[in-house]
Amino acid sequence: MTDSSNPAARIGRRSLLRSAFLAAAVIPLAACATDDPLAEQARSGDNKNYIAGDGAVEEYAVEKRTDPVQISASTYQGTKVELAQFQGAPVVMNFWYAACAPCRIEAPHLRKLSEEFGEKVHFLGVNVRDEKEAALAFERTFKIPYESVQDTDGKIQLAMTQYVPLQAVPTTLVLDRQGRVRARVIGAAEETTLRALIKSGLNEEL
């Protein structure tokens, strides 16, 4: 039995507790997609620490679409992004943040689709909460091949209200080749659903 009056024993216990705390603190960004406590939380339906969407999909007919989305920002890597420069190809915009459980579920799907469509489709992340270190750690963990812009001040989210309401995080938008919103997914985007939306955008005659 441990002697609580022993200074060495008390120090040992403090060291053990500190190590356990530090180990727990790094789990969210170090965990892989198949062993991720936050992702499991989302699958369980707890809806903790994020605004849940149900994966609802809405597509907009050409005559119902608003003007092309106009956004100018810099990515965490320092790349200047003007959405207008992407016109001519569909764009996938994903609104996310690192501790968002559904964002972690959909991250492998977004990575796979980005690699699958290559230069035919532009992918852009919009991070609504994280500073650079946390965002880049997430991108490394899930091997995200495209860049994200920071929107912790909410300017991009506010600007998007003139095009389509986001309503939840994550939200994924598919823009047509003219830069207009043609589809919206509220909540974690499923791979097959998003692939179909992207292909529709590629095959659409405007």
mmCIF file with all atom_site columns, C-alpha atoms in Angstrom:
data_model
loop_
_atom_site.group_PDB
_atom_site.id
_atom_site.type_symbol
_atom_site.label_atom_id
_atom_site.label_alt_id
_atom_site.label_comp_id
_atom_site.label_asym_id
_atom_site.label_entity_id
_atom_site.label_seq_id
_atom_site.pdbx_PDB_ins_code
_atom_site.Cartn_x
_atom_site.Cartn_y
_atom_site.Cartn_z
_atom_site.occupancy
_atom_site.B_iso_or_equiv
_atom_site.pdbx_formal_charge
_atom_site.auth_seq_id
_atom_site.auth_comp_id
_atom_site.auth_asym_id
_atom_site.auth_atom_id
_atom_site.pdbx_PDB_model_num
ATOM 1   C CA . MET A 1 1   ? 0.000   0.000  0.000   1.00 0.00 ? 1   MET A CA 1
ATOM 2   C CA . THR A 1 2   ? 1.392   3.445  -0.934  1.00 0.00 ? 2   THR A CA 1
ATOM 3   C CA . ASP A 1 3   ? 2.428   5.717  1.939   1.00 0.00 ? 3   ASP A CA 1
ATOM 4   C CA . SER A 1 4   ? 0.737   9.086  1.318   1.00 0.00 ? 4   SER A CA 1
ATOM 5   C CA . SER A 1 5   ? 3.112   10.733 3.808   1.00 0.00 ? 5   SER A CA 1
ATOM 6   C CA . ASN A 1 6   ? 6.104   9.790  1.694   1.00 0.00 ? 6   ASN A CA 1
ATOM 7   C CA . PRO A 1 7   ? 7.217   12.831 -0.391  1.00 0.00 ? 7   PRO A CA 1
ATOM 8   C CA . ALA A 1 8   ? 8.698   10.604 -3.097  1.00 0.00 ? 8   ALA A CA 1
ATOM 9   C CA . ALA A 1 9   ? 5.415   8.728  -3.423  1.00 0.00 ? 9   ALA A CA 1
ATOM 10  C CA . ARG A 1 10  ? 3.442   11.972 -3.736  1.00 0.00 ? 10  ARG A CA 1
ATOM 11  C CA . ILE A 1 11  ? 5.814   13.228 -6.448  1.00 0.00 ? 11  ILE A CA 1
ATOM 12  C CA . GLY A 1 12  ? 5.502   9.930  -8.278  1.00 0.00 ? 12  GLY A CA 1
ATOM 13  C CA . ARG A 1 13  ? 1.720   10.125 -8.272  1.00 0.00 ? 13  ARG A CA 1
ATOM 14  C CA . ARG A 1 14  ? 1.787   13.745 -9.506  1.00 0.00 ? 14  ARG A CA 1
ATOM 15  C CA . SER A 1 15  ? 4.123   12.786 -12.347 1.00 0.00 ? 15  SER A CA 1
ATOM 16  C CA . LEU A 1 16  ? 1.867   9.896  -13.316 1.00 0.00 ? 16  LEU A CA 1
ATOM 17  C CA . LEU A 1 17  ? -1.243  12.076 -13.303 1.00 0.00 ? 17  LEU A CA 1
ATOM 18  C CA . ARG A 1 18  ? 0.520   14.793 -15.309 1.00 0.00 ? 18  ARG A CA 1
ATOM 19  C CA . SER A 1 19  ? 1.629   12.245 -17.917 1.00 0.00 ? 19  SER A CA 1
ATOM 20  C CA . ALA A 1 20  ? -1.888  10.863 -18.181 1.00 0.00 ? 20  ALA A CA 1
ATOM 21  C CA . PHE A 1 21  ? -3.328  14.365 -18.608 1.00 0.00 ? 21  PHE A CA 1
ATOM 22  C CA . LEU A 1 22  ? -0.853  15.278 -21.349 1.00 0.00 ? 22  LEU A CA 1
ATOM 23  C CA . ALA A 1 23  ? -1.508  12.026 -23.160 1.00 0.00 ? 23  ALA A CA 1
ATOM 24  C CA . ALA A 1 24  ? -5.261  12.660 -23.108 1.00 0.00 ? 24  ALA A CA 1
ATOM 25  C CA . ALA A 1 25  ? -4.803  16.216 -24.333 1.00 0.00 ? 25  ALA A CA 1
ATOM 26  C CA . VAL A 1 26  ? -3.099  15.202 -27.563 1.00 0.00 ? 26  VAL A CA 1
ATOM 27  C CA . ILE A 1 27  ? -5.537  12.424 -28.498 1.00 0.00 ? 27  ILE A CA 1
ATOM 28  C CA . PRO A 1 28  ? -7.927  14.568 -30.601 1.00 0.00 ? 28  PRO A CA 1
ATOM 29  C CA . LEU A 1 29  ? -5.275  15.618 -33.150 1.00 0.00 ? 29  LEU A CA 1
ATOM 30  C CA . ALA A 1 30  ? -3.064  12.549 -32.968 1.00 0.00 ? 30  ALA A CA 1
ATOM 31  C CA . ALA A 1 31  ? -5.783  9.927  -33.365 1.00 0.00 ? 31  ALA A CA 1
ATOM 32  C CA . CYS A 1 32  ? -6.317  8.377  -36.768 1.00 0.00 ? 32  CYS A CA 1
ATOM 33  C CA . ALA A 1 33  ? -9.676  8.453  -38.515 1.00 0.00 ? 33  ALA A CA 1
ATOM 34  C CA . THR A 1 34  ? -10.501 4.880  -37.486 1.00 0.00 ? 34  THR A CA 1
ATOM 35  C CA . ASP A 1 35  ? -9.652  5.380  -33.777 1.00 0.00 ? 35  ASP A CA 1
ATOM 36  C CA . ASP A 1 36  ? -10.854 8.886  -33.025 1.00 0.00 ? 36  ASP A CA 1
ATOM 37  C CA . PRO A 1 37  ? -12.801 9.651  -29.819 1.00 0.00 ? 37  PRO A CA 1
ATOM 38  C CA . LEU A 1 38  ? -14.433 12.761 -31.307 1.00 0.00 ? 38  LEU A CA 1
ATOM 39  C CA . ALA A 1 39  ? -15.493 10.916 -34.436 1.00 0.00 ? 39  ALA A CA 1
ATOM 40  C CA . GLU A 1 40  ? -16.944 8.141  -32.309 1.00 0.00 ? 40  GLU A CA 1
ATOM 41  C CA . GLN A 1 41  ? -18.816 10.778 -30.329 1.00 0.00 ? 41  GLN A CA 1
ATOM 42  C CA . ALA A 1 42  ? -20.474 12.018 -33.505 1.00 0.00 ? 42  ALA A CA 1
ATOM 43  C CA . ARG A 1 43  ? -21.393 8.496  -34.565 1.00 0.00 ? 43  ARG A CA 1
ATOM 44  C CA . SER A 1 44  ? -23.039 7.965  -31.190 1.00 0.00 ? 44  SER A CA 1
ATOM 45  C CA . GLY A 1 45  ? -25.297 10.979 -31.756 1.00 0.00 ? 45  GLY A CA 1
ATOM 46  C CA . ASP A 1 46  ? -24.256 12.865 -28.618 1.00 0.00 ? 46  ASP A CA 1
ATOM 47  C CA . ASN A 1 47  ? -24.030 16.199 -30.505 1.00 0.00 ? 47  ASN A CA 1
ATOM 48  C CA . LYS A 1 48  ? -21.493 17.629 -28.043 1.00 0.00 ? 48  LYS A CA 1
ATOM 49  C CA . ASN A 1 49  ? -19.407 20.704 -28.839 1.00 0.00 ? 49  ASN A CA 1
ATOM 50  C CA . TYR A 1 50  ? -20.781 21.205 -32.346 1.00 0.00 ? 50  TYR A CA 1
ATOM 51  C CA . ILE A 1 51  ? -23.988 22.109 -34.154 1.00 0.00 ? 51  ILE A CA 1
ATOM 52  C CA . ALA A 1 52  ? -25.183 18.895 -35.699 1.00 0.00 ? 52  ALA A CA 1
ATOM 53  C CA . GLY A 1 53  ? -26.503 18.584 -39.204 1.00 0.00 ? 53  GLY A CA 1
ATOM 54  C CA . ASP A 1 54  ? -28.257 15.497 -40.487 1.00 0.00 ? 54  ASP A CA 1
ATOM 55  C CA . GLY A 1 55  ? -26.417 15.224 -43.781 1.00 0.00 ? 55  GLY A CA 1
ATOM 56  C CA . ALA A 1 56  ? -29.366 16.781 -45.611 1.00 0.00 ? 56  ALA A CA 1
ATOM 57  C CA . VAL A 1 57  ? -28.657 17.549 -49.250 1.00 0.00 ? 57  VAL A CA 1
ATOM 58  C CA . GLU A 1 58  ? -30.194 20.356 -51.255 1.00 0.00 ? 58  GLU A CA 1
ATOM 59  C CA . GLU A 1 59  ? -29.567 20.959 -54.946 1.00 0.00 ? 59  GLU A CA 1
ATOM 60  C CA . TYR A 1 60  ? -30.442 24.228 -56.647 1.00 0.00 ? 60  TYR A CA 1
ATOM 61  C CA . ALA A 1 61  ? -31.792 24.434 -60.177 1.00 0.00 ? 61  ALA A CA 1
ATOM 62  C CA . VAL A 1 62  ? -29.901 26.804 -62.464 1.00 0.00 ? 62  VAL A CA 1
ATOM 63  C CA . GLU A 1 63  ? -32.652 29.408 -62.371 1.00 0.00 ? 63  GLU A CA 1
ATOM 64  C CA . LYS A 1 64  ? -32.649 29.347 -58.545 1.00 0.00 ? 64  LYS A CA 1
ATOM 65  C CA . ARG A 1 65  ? -28.943 29.971 -58.097 1.00 0.00 ? 65  ARG A CA 1
ATOM 66  C CA . THR A 1 66  ? -27.573 33.252 -56.814 1.00 0.00 ? 66  THR A CA 1
ATOM 67  C CA . ASP A 1 67  ? -24.657 35.247 -58.190 1.00 0.00 ? 67  ASP A CA 1
ATOM 68  C CA . PRO A 1 68  ? -21.171 33.693 -58.222 1.00 0.00 ? 68  PRO A CA 1
ATOM 69  C CA . VAL A 1 69  ? -19.639 33.507 -54.763 1.00 0.00 ? 69  VAL A CA 1
ATOM 70  C CA . GLN A 1 70  ? -17.067 36.257 -54.284 1.00 0.00 ? 70  GLN A CA 1
ATOM 71  C CA . ILE A 1 71  ? -14.538 35.506 -51.548 1.00 0.00 ? 71  ILE A CA 1
ATOM 72  C CA . SER A 1 72  ? -10.976 36.676 -51.100 1.00 0.00 ? 72  SER A CA 1
ATOM 73  C CA . ALA A 1 73  ? -8.774  35.248 -48.326 1.00 0.00 ? 73  ALA A CA 1
ATOM 74  C CA . SER A 1 74  ? -5.402  33.699 -47.525 1.00 0.00 ? 74  SER A CA 1
ATOM 75  C CA . THR A 1 75  ? -4.852  30.072 -46.535 1.00 0.00 ? 75  THR A CA 1
ATOM 76  C CA . TYR A 1 76  ? -2.933  28.928 -43.482 1.00 0.00 ? 76  TYR A CA 1
ATOM 77  C CA . GLN A 1 77  ? -0.017  28.263 -45.844 1.00 0.00 ? 77  GLN A CA 1
ATOM 78  C CA . GLY A 1 78  ? -0.121  31.876 -47.043 1.00 0.00 ? 78  GLY A CA 1
ATOM 79  C CA . THR A 1 79  ? -1.692  31.227 -50.458 1.00 0.00 ? 79  THR A CA 1
ATOM 80  C CA . LYS A 1 80  ? -3.938  34.040 -51.669 1.00 0.00 ? 80  LYS A CA 1
ATOM 81  C CA . VAL A 1 81  ? -7.316  32.695 -52.782 1.00 0.00 ? 81  VAL A CA 1
ATOM 82  C CA . GLU A 1 82  ? -9.871  34.437 -54.976 1.00 0.00 ? 82  GLU A CA 1
ATOM 83  C CA . LEU A 1 83  ? -12.846 32.195 -55.728 1.00 0.00 ? 83  LEU A CA 1
ATOM 84  C CA . ALA A 1 84  ? -13.258 33.973 -59.049 1.00 0.00 ? 84  ALA A CA 1
ATOM 85  C CA . GLN A 1 85  ? -9.987  32.403 -60.187 1.00 0.00 ? 85  GLN A CA 1
ATOM 86  C CA . PHE A 1 86  ? -11.587 28.942 -59.973 1.00 0.00 ? 86  PHE A CA 1
ATOM 87  C CA . GLN A 1 87  ? -14.419 29.665 -62.397 1.00 0.00 ? 87  GLN A CA 1
ATOM 88  C CA . GLY A 1 88  ? -14.520 27.170 -65.240 1.00 0.00 ? 88  GLY A CA 1
ATOM 89  C CA . ALA A 1 89  ? -14.427 24.185 -62.869 1.00 0.00 ? 89  ALA A CA 1
ATOM 90  C CA . PRO A 1 90  ? -16.644 23.085 -59.967 1.00 0.00 ? 90  PRO A CA 1
ATOM 91  C CA . VAL A 1 91  ? -15.518 24.072 -56.473 1.00 0.00 ? 91  VAL A CA 1
ATOM 92  C CA . VAL A 1 92  ? -16.085 22.159 -53.239 1.00 0.00 ? 92  VAL A CA 1
ATOM 93  C CA . MET A 1 93  ? -16.114 24.412 -50.160 1.00 0.00 ? 93  MET A CA 1
ATOM 94  C CA . ASN A 1 94  ? -16.007 22.642 -46.799 1.00 0.00 ? 94  ASN A CA 1
ATOM 95  C CA . PHE A 1 95  ? -16.649 24.574 -43.572 1.00 0.00 ? 95  PHE A CA 1
ATOM 96  C CA . TRP A 1 96  ? -14.965 22.859 -40.627 1.00 0.00 ? 96  TRP A CA 1
ATOM 97  C CA . TYR A 1 97  ? -12.871 23.053 -37.454 1.00 0.00 ? 97  TYR A CA 1
ATOM 98  C CA . ALA A 1 98  ? -10.524 20.578 -35.790 1.00 0.00 ? 98  ALA A CA 1
ATOM 99  C CA . ALA A 1 99  ? -12.588 19.604 -32.727 1.00 0.00 ? 99  ALA A CA 1
ATOM 100 C CA . CYS A 1 100 ? -15.779 19.149 -34.763 1.00 0.00 ? 100 CYS A CA 1
ATOM 101 C CA . ALA A 1 101 ? -16.582 15.445 -34.534 1.00 0.00 ? 101 ALA A CA 1
ATOM 102 C CA . PRO A 1 102 ? -18.501 15.143 -37.857 1.00 0.00 ? 102 PRO A CA 1
ATOM 103 C CA . CYS A 1 103 ? -15.679 17.060 -39.573 1.00 0.00 ? 103 CYS A CA 1
ATOM 104 C CA . ARG A 1 104 ? -13.321 14.296 -38.544 1.00 0.00 ? 104 ARG A CA 1
ATOM 105 C CA . ILE A 1 105 ? -15.679 11.639 -39.917 1.00 0.00 ? 105 ILE A CA 1
ATOM 106 C CA . GLU A 1 106 ? -15.907 13.291 -43.328 1.00 0.00 ? 106 GLU A CA 1
ATOM 107 C CA . ALA A 1 107 ? -12.223 14.287 -43.615 1.00 0.00 ? 107 ALA A CA 1
ATOM 108 C CA . PRO A 1 108 ? -11.095 10.968 -45.199 1.00 0.00 ? 108 PRO A CA 1
ATOM 109 C CA . HIS A 1 109 ? -13.943 11.206 -47.735 1.00 0.00 ? 109 HIS A CA 1
ATOM 110 C CA . LEU A 1 110 ? -12.972 14.739 -48.710 1.00 0.00 ? 110 LEU A CA 1
ATOM 111 C CA . ARG A 1 111 ? -9.338  13.725 -49.050 1.00 0.00 ? 111 ARG A CA 1
ATOM 112 C CA . LYS A 1 112 ? -10.226 10.759 -51.254 1.00 0.00 ? 112 LYS A CA 1
ATOM 113 C CA . LEU A 1 113 ? -12.503 12.793 -53.514 1.00 0.00 ? 113 LEU A CA 1
ATOM 114 C CA . SER A 1 114 ? -9.971  15.601 -53.843 1.00 0.00 ? 114 SER A CA 1
ATOM 115 C CA . GLU A 1 115 ? -7.348  13.097 -54.975 1.00 0.00 ? 115 GLU A CA 1
ATOM 116 C CA . GLU A 1 116 ? -9.847  11.307 -57.223 1.00 0.00 ? 116 GLU A CA 1
ATOM 117 C CA . PHE A 1 117 ? -10.964 14.380 -59.173 1.00 0.00 ? 117 PHE A CA 1
ATOM 118 C CA . GLY A 1 118 ? -7.574  16.084 -59.180 1.00 0.00 ? 118 GLY A CA 1
ATOM 119 C CA . GLU A 1 119 ? -7.378  19.278 -61.218 1.00 0.00 ? 119 GLU A CA 1
ATOM 120 C CA . LYS A 1 120 ? -10.918 18.854 -62.577 1.00 0.00 ? 120 LYS A CA 1
ATOM 121 C CA . VAL A 1 121 ? -12.395 20.152 -59.307 1.00 0.00 ? 121 VAL A CA 1
ATOM 122 C CA . HIS A 1 122 ? -11.068 22.705 -56.818 1.00 0.00 ? 122 HIS A CA 1
ATOM 123 C CA . PHE A 1 123 ? -11.350 21.968 -53.101 1.00 0.00 ? 123 PHE A CA 1
ATOM 124 C CA . LEU A 1 124 ? -11.139 24.668 -50.453 1.00 0.00 ? 124 LEU A CA 1
ATOM 125 C CA . GLY A 1 125 ? -11.554 24.388 -46.706 1.00 0.00 ? 125 GLY A CA 1
ATOM 126 C CA . VAL A 1 126 ? -12.935 27.222 -44.575 1.00 0.00 ? 126 VAL A CA 1
ATOM 127 C CA . ASN A 1 127 ? -11.947 26.836 -40.933 1.00 0.00 ? 127 ASN A CA 1
ATOM 128 C CA . VAL A 1 128 ? -14.386 28.644 -38.657 1.00 0.00 ? 128 VAL A CA 1
ATOM 129 C CA . ARG A 1 129 ? -12.601 28.336 -35.310 1.00 0.00 ? 129 ARG A CA 1
ATOM 130 C CA . ASP A 1 130 ? -8.941  27.299 -35.287 1.00 0.00 ? 130 ASP A CA 1
ATOM 131 C CA . GLU A 1 131 ? -5.680  29.157 -35.214 1.00 0.00 ? 131 GLU A CA 1
ATOM 132 C CA . LYS A 1 132 ? -2.918  28.034 -37.547 1.00 0.00 ? 132 LYS A CA 1
ATOM 133 C CA . GLU A 1 133 ? -1.283  25.373 -35.363 1.00 0.00 ? 133 GLU A CA 1
ATOM 134 C CA . ALA A 1 134 ? -4.476  23.420 -34.670 1.00 0.00 ? 134 ALA A CA 1
ATOM 135 C CA . ALA A 1 135 ? -5.673  23.658 -38.273 1.00 0.00 ? 135 ALA A CA 1
ATOM 136 C CA . LEU A 1 136 ? -2.395  22.443 -39.753 1.00 0.00 ? 136 LEU A CA 1
ATOM 137 C CA . ALA A 1 137 ? -2.210  19.608 -37.197 1.00 0.00 ? 137 ALA A CA 1
ATOM 138 C CA . PHE A 1 138 ? -5.646  18.443 -38.363 1.00 0.00 ? 138 PHE A CA 1
ATOM 139 C CA . GLU A 1 139 ? -4.553  18.621 -42.001 1.00 0.00 ? 139 GLU A CA 1
ATOM 140 C CA . ARG A 1 140 ? -1.449  16.547 -41.236 1.00 0.00 ? 140 ARG A CA 1
ATOM 141 C CA . THR A 1 141 ? -3.420  13.983 -39.226 1.00 0.00 ? 141 THR A CA 1
ATOM 142 C CA . PHE A 1 142 ? -5.952  13.384 -41.997 1.00 0.00 ? 142 PHE A CA 1
ATOM 143 C CA . LYS A 1 143 ? -3.493  14.015 -44.857 1.00 0.00 ? 143 LYS A CA 1
ATOM 144 C CA . ILE A 1 144 ? -5.699  16.715 -46.391 1.00 0.00 ? 144 ILE A CA 1
ATOM 145 C CA . PRO A 1 145 ? -4.190  17.583 -49.809 1.00 0.00 ? 145 PRO A CA 1
ATOM 146 C CA . TYR A 1 146 ? -5.898  20.951 -50.277 1.00 0.00 ? 146 TYR A CA 1
ATOM 147 C CA . GLU A 1 147 ? -5.594  24.162 -48.264 1.00 0.00 ? 147 GLU A CA 1
ATOM 148 C CA . SER A 1 148 ? -7.980  25.982 -45.947 1.00 0.00 ? 148 SER A CA 1
ATOM 149 C CA . VAL A 1 149 ? -8.578  29.641 -45.234 1.00 0.00 ? 149 VAL A CA 1
ATOM 150 C CA . GLN A 1 150 ? -9.107  30.944 -41.711 1.00 0.00 ? 150 GLN A CA 1
ATOM 151 C CA . ASP A 1 151 ? -12.471 32.467 -40.832 1.00 0.00 ? 151 ASP A CA 1
ATOM 152 C CA . THR A 1 152 ? -12.328 32.834 -37.060 1.00 0.00 ? 152 THR A CA 1
ATOM 153 C CA . ASP A 1 153 ? -13.694 36.377 -37.434 1.00 0.00 ? 153 ASP A CA 1
ATOM 154 C CA . GLY A 1 154 ? -16.743 35.046 -39.310 1.00 0.00 ? 154 GLY A CA 1
ATOM 155 C CA . LYS A 1 155 ? -16.386 37.332 -42.333 1.00 0.00 ? 155 LYS A CA 1
ATOM 156 C CA . ILE A 1 156 ? -16.661 34.536 -44.880 1.00 0.00 ? 156 ILE A CA 1
ATOM 157 C CA . GLN A 1 157 ? -19.590 32.946 -43.060 1.00 0.00 ? 157 GLN A CA 1
ATOM 158 C CA . LEU A 1 158 ? -21.348 36.306 -42.986 1.00 0.00 ? 158 LEU A CA 1
ATOM 159 C CA . ALA A 1 159 ? -20.655 36.859 -46.675 1.00 0.00 ? 159 ALA A CA 1
ATOM 160 C CA . MET A 1 160 ? -22.120 33.447 -47.477 1.00 0.00 ? 160 MET A CA 1
ATOM 161 C CA . THR A 1 161 ? -25.529 34.455 -46.097 1.00 0.00 ? 161 THR A CA 1
ATOM 162 C CA . GLN A 1 162 ? -26.214 36.315 -49.347 1.00 0.00 ? 162 GLN A CA 1
ATOM 163 C CA . TYR A 1 163 ? -25.748 33.071 -51.267 1.00 0.00 ? 163 TYR A CA 1
ATOM 164 C CA . VAL A 1 164 ? -26.952 30.230 -49.020 1.00 0.00 ? 164 VAL A CA 1
ATOM 165 C CA . PRO A 1 165 ? -27.272 29.791 -45.232 1.00 0.00 ? 165 PRO A CA 1
ATOM 166 C CA . LEU A 1 166 ? -24.720 27.427 -43.718 1.00 0.00 ? 166 LEU A CA 1
ATOM 167 C CA . GLN A 1 167 ? -26.846 26.465 -40.663 1.00 0.00 ? 167 GLN A CA 1
ATOM 168 C CA . ALA A 1 168 ? -24.343 23.965 -39.244 1.00 0.00 ? 168 ALA A CA 1
ATOM 169 C CA . VAL A 1 169 ? -20.716 22.920 -39.127 1.00 0.00 ? 169 VAL A CA 1
ATOM 170 C CA . PRO A 1 170 ? -19.698 21.026 -41.086 1.00 0.00 ? 170 PRO A CA 1
ATOM 171 C CA . THR A 1 171 ? -21.395 22.285 -44.214 1.00 0.00 ? 171 THR A CA 1
ATOM 172 C CA . THR A 1 172 ? -20.125 21.473 -47.689 1.00 0.00 ? 172 THR A CA 1
ATOM 173 C CA . LEU A 1 173 ? -21.031 23.490 -50.764 1.00 0.00 ? 173 LEU A CA 1
ATOM 174 C CA . VAL A 1 174 ? -20.555 22.517 -54.377 1.00 0.00 ? 174 VAL A CA 1
ATOM 175 C CA . LEU A 1 175 ? -20.241 25.493 -56.714 1.00 0.00 ? 175 LEU A CA 1
ATOM 176 C CA . ASP A 1 176 ? -20.945 25.187 -60.419 1.00 0.00 ? 176 ASP A CA 1
ATOM 177 C CA . ARG A 1 177 ? -18.439 26.145 -63.100 1.00 0.00 ? 177 ARG A CA 1
ATOM 178 C CA . GLN A 1 178 ? -19.626 29.755 -62.914 1.00 0.00 ? 178 GLN A CA 1
ATOM 179 C CA . GLY A 1 179 ? -19.011 29.894 -59.169 1.00 0.00 ? 179 GLY A CA 1
ATOM 180 C CA . ARG A 1 180 ? -22.672 29.702 -58.082 1.00 0.00 ? 180 ARG A CA 1
ATOM 181 C CA . VAL A 1 181 ? -23.895 27.410 -55.299 1.00 0.00 ? 181 VAL A CA 1
ATOM 182 C CA . ARG A 1 182 ? -25.478 24.372 -56.951 1.00 0.00 ? 182 ARG A CA 1
ATOM 183 C CA . ALA A 1 183 ? -25.632 22.040 -53.937 1.00 0.00 ? 183 ALA A CA 1
ATOM 184 C CA . ARG A 1 184 ? -25.346 22.108 -50.149 1.00 0.00 ? 184 ARG A CA 1
ATOM 185 C CA . VAL A 1 185 ? -24.744 19.308 -47.640 1.00 0.00 ? 185 VAL A CA 1
ATOM 186 C CA . ILE A 1 186 ? -25.535 20.161 -44.004 1.00 0.00 ? 186 ILE A CA 1
ATOM 187 C CA . GLY A 1 187 ? -23.614 17.887 -41.665 1.00 0.00 ? 187 GLY A CA 1
ATOM 188 C CA . ALA A 1 188 ? -20.993 15.276 -42.455 1.00 0.00 ? 188 ALA A CA 1
ATOM 189 C CA . ALA A 1 189 ? -20.785 14.704 -46.206 1.00 0.00 ? 189 ALA A CA 1
ATOM 190 C CA . GLU A 1 190 ? -20.930 11.065 -47.257 1.00 0.00 ? 190 GLU A CA 1
ATOM 191 C CA . GLU A 1 191 ? -18.465 10.028 -49.928 1.00 0.00 ? 191 GLU A CA 1
ATOM 192 C CA . THR A 1 192 ? -20.974 8.579  -52.408 1.00 0.00 ? 192 THR A CA 1
ATOM 193 C CA . THR A 1 193 ? -23.341 11.534 -52.067 1.00 0.00 ? 193 THR A CA 1
ATOM 194 C CA . LEU A 1 194 ? -20.636 14.149 -52.530 1.00 0.00 ? 194 LEU A CA 1
ATOM 195 C CA . ARG A 1 195 ? -19.131 12.246 -55.464 1.00 0.00 ? 195 ARG A CA 1
ATOM 196 C CA . ALA A 1 196 ? -22.521 12.264 -57.201 1.00 0.00 ? 196 ALA A CA 1
ATOM 197 C CA . LEU A 1 197 ? -22.925 16.014 -56.602 1.00 0.00 ? 197 LEU A CA 1
ATOM 198 C CA . ILE A 1 198 ? -19.465 16.716 -57.982 1.00 0.00 ? 198 ILE A CA 1
ATOM 199 C CA . LYS A 1 199 ? -20.041 14.581 -61.077 1.00 0.00 ? 199 LYS A CA 1
ATOM 200 C CA . SER A 1 200 ? -23.335 16.379 -61.694 1.00 0.00 ? 200 SER A CA 1
ATOM 201 C CA . GLY A 1 201 ? -21.464 19.655 -61.565 1.00 0.00 ? 201 GLY A CA 1
ATOM 202 C CA . LEU A 1 202 ? -18.849 18.407 -64.012 1.00 0.00 ? 202 LEU A CA 1
ATOM 203 C CA . ASN A 1 203 ? -21.446 17.106 -66.467 1.00 0.00 ? 203 ASN A CA 1
ATOM 204 C CA . GLU A 1 204 ? -23.813 20.045 -66.215 1.00 0.00 ? 204 GLU A CA 1
ATOM 205 C CA . GLU A 1 205 ? -24.357 22.184 -69.286 1.00 0.00 ? 205 GLU A CA 1
ATOM 206 C CA . LEU A 1 206 ? -24.716 25.847 -68.375 1.00 0.00 ? 206 LEU A CA 1
#
